[in-house]
CSV table of C-alpha atoms and ligand atoms in Angstrom, one decimal:
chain,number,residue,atom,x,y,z
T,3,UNK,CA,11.5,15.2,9.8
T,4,UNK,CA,9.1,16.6,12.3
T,5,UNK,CA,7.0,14.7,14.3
T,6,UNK,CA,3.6,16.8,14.1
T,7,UNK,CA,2.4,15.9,11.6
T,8,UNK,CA,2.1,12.2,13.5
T,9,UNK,CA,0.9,14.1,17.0
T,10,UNK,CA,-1.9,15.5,14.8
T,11,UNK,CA,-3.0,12.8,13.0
T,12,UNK,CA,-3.1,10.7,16.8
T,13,UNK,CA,-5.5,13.5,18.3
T,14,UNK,CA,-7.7,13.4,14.9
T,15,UNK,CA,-7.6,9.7,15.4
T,16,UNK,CA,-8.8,10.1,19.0
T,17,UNK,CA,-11.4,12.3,18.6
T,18,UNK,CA,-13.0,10.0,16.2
T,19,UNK,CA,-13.1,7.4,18.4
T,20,UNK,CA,-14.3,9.6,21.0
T,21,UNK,CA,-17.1,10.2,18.4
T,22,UNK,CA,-18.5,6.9,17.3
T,23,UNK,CA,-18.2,5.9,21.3
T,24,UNK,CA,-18.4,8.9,23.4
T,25,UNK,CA,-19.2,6.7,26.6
T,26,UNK,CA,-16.9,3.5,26.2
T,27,UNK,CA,-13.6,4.5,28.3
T,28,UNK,CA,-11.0,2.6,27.5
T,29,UNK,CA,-7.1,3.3,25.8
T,30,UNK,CA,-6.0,3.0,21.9
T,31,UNK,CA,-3.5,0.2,21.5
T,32,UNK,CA,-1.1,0.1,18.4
T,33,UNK,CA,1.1,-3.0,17.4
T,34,UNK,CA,4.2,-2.3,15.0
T,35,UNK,CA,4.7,-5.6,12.9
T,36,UNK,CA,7.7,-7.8,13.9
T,37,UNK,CA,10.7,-8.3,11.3
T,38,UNK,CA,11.5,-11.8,9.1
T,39,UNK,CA,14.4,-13.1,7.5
T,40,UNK,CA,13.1,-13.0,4.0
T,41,UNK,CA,12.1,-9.4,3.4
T,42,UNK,CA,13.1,-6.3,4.5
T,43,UNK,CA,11.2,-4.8,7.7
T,44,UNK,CA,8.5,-2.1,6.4
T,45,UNK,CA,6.4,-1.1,9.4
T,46,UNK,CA,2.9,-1.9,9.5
T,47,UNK,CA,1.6,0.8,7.5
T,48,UNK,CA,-1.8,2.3,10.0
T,49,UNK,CA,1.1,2.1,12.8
T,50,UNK,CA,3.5,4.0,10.6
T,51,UNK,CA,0.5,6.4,9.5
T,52,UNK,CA,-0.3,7.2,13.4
T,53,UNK,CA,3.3,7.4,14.6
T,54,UNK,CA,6.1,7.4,11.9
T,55,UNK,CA,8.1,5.3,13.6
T,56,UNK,CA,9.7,2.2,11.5
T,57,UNK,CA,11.3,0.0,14.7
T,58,UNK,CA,9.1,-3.6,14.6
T,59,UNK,CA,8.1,-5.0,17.5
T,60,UNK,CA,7.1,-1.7,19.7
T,61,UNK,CA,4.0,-0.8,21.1
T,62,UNK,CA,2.0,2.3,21.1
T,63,UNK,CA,-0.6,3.0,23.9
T,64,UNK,CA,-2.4,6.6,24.2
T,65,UNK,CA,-5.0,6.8,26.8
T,66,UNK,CA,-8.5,9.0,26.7
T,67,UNK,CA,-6.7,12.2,27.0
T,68,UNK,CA,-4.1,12.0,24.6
T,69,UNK,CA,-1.4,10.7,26.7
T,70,UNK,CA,1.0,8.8,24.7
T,71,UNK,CA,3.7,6.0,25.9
T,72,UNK,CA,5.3,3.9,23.2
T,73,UNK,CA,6.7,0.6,25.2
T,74,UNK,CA,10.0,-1.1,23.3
T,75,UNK,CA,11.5,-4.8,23.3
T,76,UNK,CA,14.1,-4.5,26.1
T,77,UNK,CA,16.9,-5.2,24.1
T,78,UNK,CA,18.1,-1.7,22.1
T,79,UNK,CA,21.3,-2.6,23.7
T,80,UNK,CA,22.2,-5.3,22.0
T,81,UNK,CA,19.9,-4.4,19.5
T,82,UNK,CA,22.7,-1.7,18.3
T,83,UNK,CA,24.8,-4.0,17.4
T,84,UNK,CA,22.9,-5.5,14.9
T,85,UNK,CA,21.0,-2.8,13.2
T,86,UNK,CA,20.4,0.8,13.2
T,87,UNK,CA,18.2,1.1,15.8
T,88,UNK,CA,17.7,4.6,16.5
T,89,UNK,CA,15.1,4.3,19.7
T,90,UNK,CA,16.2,5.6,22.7
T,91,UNK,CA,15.1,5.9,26.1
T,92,UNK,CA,15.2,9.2,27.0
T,93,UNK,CA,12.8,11.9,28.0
T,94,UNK,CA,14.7,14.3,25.0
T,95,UNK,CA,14.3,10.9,22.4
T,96,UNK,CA,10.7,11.1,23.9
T,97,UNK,CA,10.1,14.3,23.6
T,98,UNK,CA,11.5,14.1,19.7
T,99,UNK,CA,9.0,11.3,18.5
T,100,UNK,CA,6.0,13.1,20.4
T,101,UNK,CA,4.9,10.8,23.0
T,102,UNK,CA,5.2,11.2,27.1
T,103,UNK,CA,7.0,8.4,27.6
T,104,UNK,CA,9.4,5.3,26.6
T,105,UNK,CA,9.2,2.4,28.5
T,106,UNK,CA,10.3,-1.3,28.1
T,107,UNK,CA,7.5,-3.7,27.3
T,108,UNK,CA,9.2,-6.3,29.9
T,109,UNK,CA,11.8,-8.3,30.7
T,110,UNK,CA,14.9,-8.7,28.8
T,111,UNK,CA,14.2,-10.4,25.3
T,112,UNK,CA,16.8,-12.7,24.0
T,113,UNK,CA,19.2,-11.8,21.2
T,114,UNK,CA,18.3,-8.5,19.3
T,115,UNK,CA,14.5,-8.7,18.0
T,116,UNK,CA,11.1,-9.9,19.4
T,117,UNK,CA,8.9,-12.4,17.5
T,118,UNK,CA,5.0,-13.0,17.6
T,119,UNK,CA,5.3,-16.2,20.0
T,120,UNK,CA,7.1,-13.9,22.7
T,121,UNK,CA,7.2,-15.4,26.6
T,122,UNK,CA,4.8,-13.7,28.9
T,123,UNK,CA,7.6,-11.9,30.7
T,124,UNK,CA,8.6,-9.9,27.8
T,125,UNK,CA,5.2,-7.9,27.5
T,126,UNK,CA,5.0,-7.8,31.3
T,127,UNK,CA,5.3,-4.5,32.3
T,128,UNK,CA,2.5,-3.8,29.0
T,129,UNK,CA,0.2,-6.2,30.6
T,130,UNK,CA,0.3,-4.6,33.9
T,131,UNK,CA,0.2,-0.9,33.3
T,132,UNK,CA,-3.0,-2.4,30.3
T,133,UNK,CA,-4.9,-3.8,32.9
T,134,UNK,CA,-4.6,-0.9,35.6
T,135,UNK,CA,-5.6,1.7,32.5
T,136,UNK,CA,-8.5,-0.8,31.5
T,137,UNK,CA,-9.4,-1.5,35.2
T,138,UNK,CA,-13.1,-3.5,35.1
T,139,UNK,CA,-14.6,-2.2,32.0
T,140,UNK,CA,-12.3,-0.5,29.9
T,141,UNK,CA,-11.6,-1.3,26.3
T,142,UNK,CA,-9.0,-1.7,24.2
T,143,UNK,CA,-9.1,0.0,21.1
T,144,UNK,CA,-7.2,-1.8,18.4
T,145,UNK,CA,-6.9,-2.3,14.8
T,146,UNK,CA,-8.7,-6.0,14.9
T,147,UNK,CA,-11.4,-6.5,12.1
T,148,UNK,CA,-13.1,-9.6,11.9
T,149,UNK,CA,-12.2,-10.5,8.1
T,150,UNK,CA,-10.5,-13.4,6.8
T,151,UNK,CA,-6.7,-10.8,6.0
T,152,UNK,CA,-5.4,-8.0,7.5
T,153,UNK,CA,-3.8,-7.3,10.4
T,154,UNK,CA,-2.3,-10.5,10.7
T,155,UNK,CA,0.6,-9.6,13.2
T,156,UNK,CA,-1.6,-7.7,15.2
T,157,UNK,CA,-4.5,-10.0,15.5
T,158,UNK,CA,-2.1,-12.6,16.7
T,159,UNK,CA,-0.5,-10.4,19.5
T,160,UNK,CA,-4.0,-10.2,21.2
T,161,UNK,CA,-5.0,-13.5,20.8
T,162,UNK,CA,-1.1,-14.6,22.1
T,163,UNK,CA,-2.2,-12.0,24.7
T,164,UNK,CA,-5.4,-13.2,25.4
T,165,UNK,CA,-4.1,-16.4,26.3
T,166,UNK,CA,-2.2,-14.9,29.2
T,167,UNK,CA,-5.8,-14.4,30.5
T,168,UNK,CA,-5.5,-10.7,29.0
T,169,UNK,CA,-8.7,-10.7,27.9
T,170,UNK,CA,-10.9,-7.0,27.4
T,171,UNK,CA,-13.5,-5.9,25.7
T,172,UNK,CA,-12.0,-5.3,21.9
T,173,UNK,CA,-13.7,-2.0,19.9
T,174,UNK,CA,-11.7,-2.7,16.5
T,175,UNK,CA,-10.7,1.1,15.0
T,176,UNK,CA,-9.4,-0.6,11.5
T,177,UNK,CA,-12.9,1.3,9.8
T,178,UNK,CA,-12.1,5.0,11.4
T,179,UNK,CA,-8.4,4.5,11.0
T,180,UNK,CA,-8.7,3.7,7.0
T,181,UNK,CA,-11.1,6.9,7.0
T,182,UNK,CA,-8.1,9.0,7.9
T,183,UNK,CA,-5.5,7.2,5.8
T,184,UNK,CA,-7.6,6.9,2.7
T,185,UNK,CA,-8.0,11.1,2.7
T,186,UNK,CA,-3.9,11.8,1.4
T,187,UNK,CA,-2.6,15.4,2.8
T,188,UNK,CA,0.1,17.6,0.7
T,189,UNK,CA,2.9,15.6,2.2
T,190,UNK,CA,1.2,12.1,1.5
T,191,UNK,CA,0.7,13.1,-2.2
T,192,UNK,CA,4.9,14.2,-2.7
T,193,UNK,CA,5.6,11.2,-1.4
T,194,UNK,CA,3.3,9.6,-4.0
T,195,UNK,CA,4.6,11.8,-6.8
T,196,UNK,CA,8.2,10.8,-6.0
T,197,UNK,CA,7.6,7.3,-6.1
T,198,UNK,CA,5.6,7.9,-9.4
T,199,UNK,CA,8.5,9.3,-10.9
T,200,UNK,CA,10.9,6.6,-9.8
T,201,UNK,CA,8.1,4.4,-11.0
T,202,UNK,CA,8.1,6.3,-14.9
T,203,UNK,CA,12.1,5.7,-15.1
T,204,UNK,CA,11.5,2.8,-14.4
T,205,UNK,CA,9.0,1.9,-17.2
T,206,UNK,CA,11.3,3.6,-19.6
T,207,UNK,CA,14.4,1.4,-18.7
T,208,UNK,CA,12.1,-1.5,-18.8
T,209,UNK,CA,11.0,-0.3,-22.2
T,210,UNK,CA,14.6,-0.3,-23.3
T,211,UNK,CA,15.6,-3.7,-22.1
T,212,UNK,CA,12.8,-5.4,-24.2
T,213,UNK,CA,13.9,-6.7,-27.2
T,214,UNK,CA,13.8,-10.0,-29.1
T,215,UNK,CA,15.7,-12.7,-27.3
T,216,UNK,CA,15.7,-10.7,-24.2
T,217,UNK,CA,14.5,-12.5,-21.2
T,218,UNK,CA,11.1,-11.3,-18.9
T,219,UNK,CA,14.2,-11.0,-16.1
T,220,UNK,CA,16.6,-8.8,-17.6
T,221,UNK,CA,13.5,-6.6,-17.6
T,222,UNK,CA,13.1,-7.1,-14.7
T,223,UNK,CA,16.7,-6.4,-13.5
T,224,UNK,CA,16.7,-3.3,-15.6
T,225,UNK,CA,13.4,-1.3,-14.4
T,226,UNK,CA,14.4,-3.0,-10.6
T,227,UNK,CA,18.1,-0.8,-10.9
T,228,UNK,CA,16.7,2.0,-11.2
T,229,UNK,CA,13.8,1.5,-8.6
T,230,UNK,CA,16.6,0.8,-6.1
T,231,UNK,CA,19.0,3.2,-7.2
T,232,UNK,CA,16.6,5.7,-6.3
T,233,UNK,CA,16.5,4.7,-2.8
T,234,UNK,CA,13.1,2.6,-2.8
T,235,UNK,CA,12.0,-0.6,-3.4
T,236,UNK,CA,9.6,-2.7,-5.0
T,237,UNK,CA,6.0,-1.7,-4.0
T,238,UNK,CA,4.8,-5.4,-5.1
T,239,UNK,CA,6.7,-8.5,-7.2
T,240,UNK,CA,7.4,-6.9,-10.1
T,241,UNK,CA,5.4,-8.0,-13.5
T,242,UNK,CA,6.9,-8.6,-16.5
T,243,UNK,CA,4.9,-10.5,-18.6
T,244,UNK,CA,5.2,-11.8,-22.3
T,245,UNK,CA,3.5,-13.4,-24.8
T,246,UNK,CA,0.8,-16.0,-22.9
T,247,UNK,CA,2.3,-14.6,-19.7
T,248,UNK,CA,0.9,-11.7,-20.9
T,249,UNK,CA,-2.9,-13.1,-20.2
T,250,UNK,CA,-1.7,-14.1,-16.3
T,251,UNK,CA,-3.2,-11.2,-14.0
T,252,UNK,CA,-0.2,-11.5,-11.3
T,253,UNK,CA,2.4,-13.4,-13.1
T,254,UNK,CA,5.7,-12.8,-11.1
T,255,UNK,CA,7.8,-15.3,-12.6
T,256,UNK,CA,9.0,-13.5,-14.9
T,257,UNK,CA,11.2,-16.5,-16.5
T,258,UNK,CA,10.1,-16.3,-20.0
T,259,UNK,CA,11.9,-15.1,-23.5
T,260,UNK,CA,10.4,-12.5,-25.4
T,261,UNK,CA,9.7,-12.8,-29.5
T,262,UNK,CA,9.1,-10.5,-32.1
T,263,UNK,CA,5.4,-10.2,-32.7
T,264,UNK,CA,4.8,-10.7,-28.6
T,265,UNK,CA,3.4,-8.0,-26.3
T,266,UNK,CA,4.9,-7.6,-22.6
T,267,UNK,CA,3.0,-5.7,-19.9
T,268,UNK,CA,5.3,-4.3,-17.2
T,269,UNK,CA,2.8,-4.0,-14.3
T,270,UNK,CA,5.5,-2.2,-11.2
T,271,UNK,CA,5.6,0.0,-8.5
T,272,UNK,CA,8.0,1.7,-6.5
T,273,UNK,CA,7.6,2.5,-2.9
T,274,UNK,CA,9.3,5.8,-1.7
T,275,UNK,CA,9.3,6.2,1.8
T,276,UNK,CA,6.6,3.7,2.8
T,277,UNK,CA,4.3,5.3,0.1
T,278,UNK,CA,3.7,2.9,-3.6
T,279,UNK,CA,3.0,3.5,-6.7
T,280,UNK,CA,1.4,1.4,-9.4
T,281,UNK,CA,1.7,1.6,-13.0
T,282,UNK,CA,1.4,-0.5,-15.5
T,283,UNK,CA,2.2,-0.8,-19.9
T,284,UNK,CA,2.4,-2.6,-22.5
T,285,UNK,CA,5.0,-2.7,-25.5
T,286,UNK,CA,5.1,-4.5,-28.1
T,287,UNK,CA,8.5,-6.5,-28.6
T,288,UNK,CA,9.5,-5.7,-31.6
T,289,UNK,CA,8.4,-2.3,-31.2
T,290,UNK,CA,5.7,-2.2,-33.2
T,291,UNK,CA,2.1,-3.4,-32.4
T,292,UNK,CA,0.1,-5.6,-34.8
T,293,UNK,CA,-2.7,-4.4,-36.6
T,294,UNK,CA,-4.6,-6.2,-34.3
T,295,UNK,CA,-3.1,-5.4,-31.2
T,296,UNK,CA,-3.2,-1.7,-31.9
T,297,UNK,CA,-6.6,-2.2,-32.3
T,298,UNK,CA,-6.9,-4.0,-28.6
T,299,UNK,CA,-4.4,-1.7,-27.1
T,300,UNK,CA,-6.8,1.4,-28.2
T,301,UNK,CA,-9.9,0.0,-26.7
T,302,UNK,CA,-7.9,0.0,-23.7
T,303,UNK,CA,-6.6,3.6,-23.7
T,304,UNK,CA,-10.0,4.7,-24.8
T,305,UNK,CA,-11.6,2.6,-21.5
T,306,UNK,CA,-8.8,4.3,-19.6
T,307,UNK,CA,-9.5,7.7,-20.6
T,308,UNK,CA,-13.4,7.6,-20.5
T,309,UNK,CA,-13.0,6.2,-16.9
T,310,UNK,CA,-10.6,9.2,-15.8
T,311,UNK,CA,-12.8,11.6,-17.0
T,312,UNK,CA,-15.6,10.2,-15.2
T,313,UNK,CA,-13.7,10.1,-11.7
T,314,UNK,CA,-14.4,12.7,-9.4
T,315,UNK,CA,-15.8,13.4,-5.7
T,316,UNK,CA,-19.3,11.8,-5.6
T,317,UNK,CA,-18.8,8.7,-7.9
T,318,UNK,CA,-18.1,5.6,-6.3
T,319,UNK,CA,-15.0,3.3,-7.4
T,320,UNK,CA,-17.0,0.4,-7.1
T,321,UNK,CA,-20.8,0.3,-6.0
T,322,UNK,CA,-22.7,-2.4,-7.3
T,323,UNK,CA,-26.2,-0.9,-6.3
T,324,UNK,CA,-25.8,2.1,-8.3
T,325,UNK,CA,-23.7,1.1,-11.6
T,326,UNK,CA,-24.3,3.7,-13.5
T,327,UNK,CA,-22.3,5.9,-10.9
T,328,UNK,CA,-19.8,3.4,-10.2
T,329,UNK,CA,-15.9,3.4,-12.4
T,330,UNK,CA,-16.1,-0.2,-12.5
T,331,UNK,CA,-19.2,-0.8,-13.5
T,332,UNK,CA,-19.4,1.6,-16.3
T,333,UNK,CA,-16.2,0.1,-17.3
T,334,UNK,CA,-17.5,-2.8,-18.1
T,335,UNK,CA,-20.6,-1.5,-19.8
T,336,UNK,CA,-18.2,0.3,-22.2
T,337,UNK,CA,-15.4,-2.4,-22.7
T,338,UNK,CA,-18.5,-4.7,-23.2
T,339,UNK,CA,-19.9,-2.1,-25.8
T,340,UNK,CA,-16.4,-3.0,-27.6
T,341,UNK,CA,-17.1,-6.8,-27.6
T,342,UNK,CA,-14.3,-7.3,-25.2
T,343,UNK,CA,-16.7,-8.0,-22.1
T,344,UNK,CA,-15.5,-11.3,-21.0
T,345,UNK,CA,-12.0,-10.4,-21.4
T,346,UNK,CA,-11.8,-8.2,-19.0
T,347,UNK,CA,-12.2,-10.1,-15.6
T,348,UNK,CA,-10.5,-7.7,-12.8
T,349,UNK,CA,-11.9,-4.3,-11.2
T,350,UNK,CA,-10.8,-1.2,-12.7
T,351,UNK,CA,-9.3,0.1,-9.7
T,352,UNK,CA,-8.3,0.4,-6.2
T,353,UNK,CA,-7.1,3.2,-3.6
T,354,UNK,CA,-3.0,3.7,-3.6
T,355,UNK,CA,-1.5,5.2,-0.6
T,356,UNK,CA,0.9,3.3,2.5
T,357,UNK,CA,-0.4,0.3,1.0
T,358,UNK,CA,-0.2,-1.1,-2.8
T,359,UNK,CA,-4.2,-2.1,-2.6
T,360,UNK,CA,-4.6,0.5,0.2
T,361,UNK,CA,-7.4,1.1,3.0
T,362,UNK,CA,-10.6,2.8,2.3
T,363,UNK,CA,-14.2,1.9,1.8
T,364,UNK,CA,-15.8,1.2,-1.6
T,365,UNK,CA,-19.1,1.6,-0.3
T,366,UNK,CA,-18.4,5.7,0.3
T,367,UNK,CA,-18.1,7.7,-2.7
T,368,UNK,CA,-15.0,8.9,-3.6
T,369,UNK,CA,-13.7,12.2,-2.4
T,370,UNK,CA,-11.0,14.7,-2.2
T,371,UNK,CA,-7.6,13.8,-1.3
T,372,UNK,CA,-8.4,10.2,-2.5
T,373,UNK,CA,-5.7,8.3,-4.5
T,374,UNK,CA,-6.5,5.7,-7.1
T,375,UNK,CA,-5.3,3.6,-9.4
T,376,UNK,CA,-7.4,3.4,-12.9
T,377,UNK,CA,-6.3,-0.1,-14.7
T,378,UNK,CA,-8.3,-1.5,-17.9
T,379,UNK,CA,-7.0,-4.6,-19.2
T,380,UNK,CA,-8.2,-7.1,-22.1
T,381,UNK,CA,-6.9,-10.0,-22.0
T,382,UNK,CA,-7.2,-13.0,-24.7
T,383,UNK,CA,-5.5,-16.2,-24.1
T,384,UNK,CA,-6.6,-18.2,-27.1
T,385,UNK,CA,-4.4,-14.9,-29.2
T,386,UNK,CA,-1.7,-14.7,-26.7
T,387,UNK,CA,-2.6,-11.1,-26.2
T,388,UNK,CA,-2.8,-9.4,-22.8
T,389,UNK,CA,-3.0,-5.4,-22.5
T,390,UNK,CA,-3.1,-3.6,-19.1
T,391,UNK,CA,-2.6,0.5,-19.0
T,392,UNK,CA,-2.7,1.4,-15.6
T,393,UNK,CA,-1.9,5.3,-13.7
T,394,UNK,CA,-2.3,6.4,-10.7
T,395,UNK,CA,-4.8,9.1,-9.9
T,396,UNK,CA,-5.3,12.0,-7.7
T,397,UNK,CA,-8.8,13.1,-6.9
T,398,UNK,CA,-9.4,16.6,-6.6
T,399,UNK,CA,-11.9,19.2,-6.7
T,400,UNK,CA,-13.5,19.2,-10.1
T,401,UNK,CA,-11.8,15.7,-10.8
T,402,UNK,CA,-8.9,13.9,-11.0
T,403,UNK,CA,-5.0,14.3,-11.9
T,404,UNK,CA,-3.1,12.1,-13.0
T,405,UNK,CA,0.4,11.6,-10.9
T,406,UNK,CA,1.8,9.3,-13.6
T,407,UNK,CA,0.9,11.9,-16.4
T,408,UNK,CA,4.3,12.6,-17.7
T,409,UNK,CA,4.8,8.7,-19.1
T,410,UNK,CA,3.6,8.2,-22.5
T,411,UNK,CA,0.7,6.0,-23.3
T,412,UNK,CA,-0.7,6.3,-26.8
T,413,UNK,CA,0.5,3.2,-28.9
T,414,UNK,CA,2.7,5.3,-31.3
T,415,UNK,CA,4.5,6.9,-28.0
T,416,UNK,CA,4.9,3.3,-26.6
T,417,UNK,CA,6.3,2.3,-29.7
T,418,UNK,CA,9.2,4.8,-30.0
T,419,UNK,CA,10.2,3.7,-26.0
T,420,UNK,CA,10.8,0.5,-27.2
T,421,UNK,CA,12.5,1.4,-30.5
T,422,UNK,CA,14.4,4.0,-27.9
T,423,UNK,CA,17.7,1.3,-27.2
T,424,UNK,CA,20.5,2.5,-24.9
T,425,UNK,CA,23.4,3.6,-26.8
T,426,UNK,CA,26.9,1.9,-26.6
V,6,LIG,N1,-0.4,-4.0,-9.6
V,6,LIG,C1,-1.0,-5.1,-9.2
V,6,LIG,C2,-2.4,-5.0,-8.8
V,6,LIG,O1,-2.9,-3.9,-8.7
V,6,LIG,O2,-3.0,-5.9,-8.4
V,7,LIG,MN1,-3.0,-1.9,-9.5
């Protein structure tokens, strides 16, 4: 994989700072996350956009011209041993991620891995060449927003920097660096398809699995083989939910038996090479919908399809101050015009991309090279009935494509995957 593409997208990130301050010197500072026990390490996904580099726990610096040094914990050796940790400190290793340098962030860090609580000493030699860089009035350009989530890891390295008495002026770039990642390129959006497609196999095994007596798990385990069989992993908990568990927005239990006469929705994603997907049905178990839920599951589709005709550059997702130009809003007004109003009580939509509820702002219409997801759901508690029908959507030119267009949808399509068993 070339490298490029991430030089490229680091001068377009520069210039745009350069832009919006044109007389604050200062240098861009990029945290990677650091690794747990519980999950598997995926980079932080704005550090991963800028560099495409997946070790945790390194840091990225690039001062006002473009120079580049990425600093490392100083401990690849042992590192090695441990995990594939393909970092090295060469000038050719260097040359080969596109930066100017490698350097070690300090002194040697005990065991293999760094953690967010790291001693002063291991970040010395960052703090040092940060301050000469910064000198008196230089700022540090970092990916710090003042909201209650996001950036969690990062906005505890400063603050565990800051109270080494590291302490500049802080310009946070989280608004001009979701700019750039919300706009996909050509190699962004095959990612997306290919984790689509994992993502449509893996609705049709999970059609397969359902069955009376079958458990919400076995589901689960089904649609989850093939997601990791194809050499990705789950985007988000998986969702399999039947029957009242149906009606629960972000059930992840997924501990329940399935009945004849329930419906399931199977809300999943895959994530293919740091990028998600996000798709969601819903079958009935027996493989056949009730009068009434066919009736439900319609008003759905027809919400869903109304709404992807509507998307396109110039309408907002979701704008409050002008609904009649906003998906979500006239979603409502037509799932309302149904008589299902209050039963629909989540957005129709977010942007897909790195992350599963990625970066971009609401408040700007949407526009080429956008990805979204478009996800009506009625859901009705007192009947045990919960329907969500959710793709994932490319906006282009004169609208929007649909990634996930090759997985059926109409009720008499969904019906036949169910009916559809594995053979002996
Ligand atoms: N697929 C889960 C969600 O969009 O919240
Ligand atoms: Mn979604």
């Amino acid at each position: 994989m070339s490298y490029q593409m991430y030089s490229s997208r680091a001068k377009d990130l520069l210039a745009d700072i350069k832009e919006q301050y044109p007389d604050k010197e200062g240098v861009v500072v990029l945290f990677a996350g650091f690794e747990g026990e519980e999950h598997r390490f995926v980079q932080e996904s704005s550090f991963y956009y800028s560099t495409g580099l997946h070790e945790p726990a390194i840091v990225y610096v690039m001062d006002m011209q473009g120079k580049k040094t990425l600093y490392v914990p100083n401990c690849m050796k042992e590192r090695s041993k441990w995990v594939v940790a393909p970092l090295e400190l060469t000038d050719a290793y260097a040359k080969k991620i596109g930066v100017d340098e490698i350097k070690v962030l300090g002194s040697t860090c005990a065991g293999y891995q760094m953690h967010p609580f790291f001693p002063q000493s291991e970040y010395e030699n960052l703090l040092h060449d940060l301050k000469v860089a910064l000198g008196r009035d230089g700022v540090l350009y970092t990916l710090a927003p003042n909201s209650s989530h996001g950036y969690v890891e990062q906005r505890l390295i400063l603050q565990h920097l800051q109270s080494f008495g590291f302490k500049p002026e802080i310009i946070d770039i989280s608004p001009i660096v979701a700019e750039l990642r919300r706009t996909k390129d050509m190699h962004e959006i095959e990612q997306m398809y290919k984790a689509v497609d994992i993502t449509c196999i893996a609705q049709d095994a999970a059609a397969k699995a359902i069955g009376n007596g079958q458990t919400e798990a076995e589901v689960q385990a089904s649609l989850e083989y093939i997601i990791t069989g194809s050499q990705a992993e789950p985007s988000f908990p998986s969702i399999v939910g039947s029957g009242k568990n149906a009606t629960i927005l972000h059930y992840t239990e997924n501990t329940g038996t399935m009945q004849d006469g329930d419906l399931v929705v199977v809300d999943i994603g895959a994530r293919y090479n740091n990028y998600c997907a996000d798709i969601t049905r819903t079958y009935p178990v027996s493989g056949k919908f009730t009068q009434r839920q066919k009736e439900i599951y319609n008003v759905v589709l027809e919400t869903q399809e109304y709404i992807a005709d509507l998307a396109k550059p110039g309408i907002w997702l979701s704008n409050a101050d002008k609904p009649d130009e906003s998906l979500n809003h006239l979603a409502r007004t037509f799932i309302t015009g149904k008589g299902y109003g209050k039963y629909f009580p989540h957005g129709i939509g977010h942007f897909l991309g790195l992350d599963v509820h990625d970066v971009g702002d609401y408040k700007k219409p949407l526009k080429v090279g956008d990805v979204i997801t478009i996800e009506p759901g009625i859901y009705i508690p007192e009947e045990n009935i919960g329907i969500r029908i959710e793709d994932d959507y490319w906006i282009v030119k004169d609208g929007a494509m649909c990634l996930s267009e090759g997985l059926p949808k109409s009720a008499k399509e969904i019906e036949a995957m169910v009916q559809d068993k594995f053979s002996d």
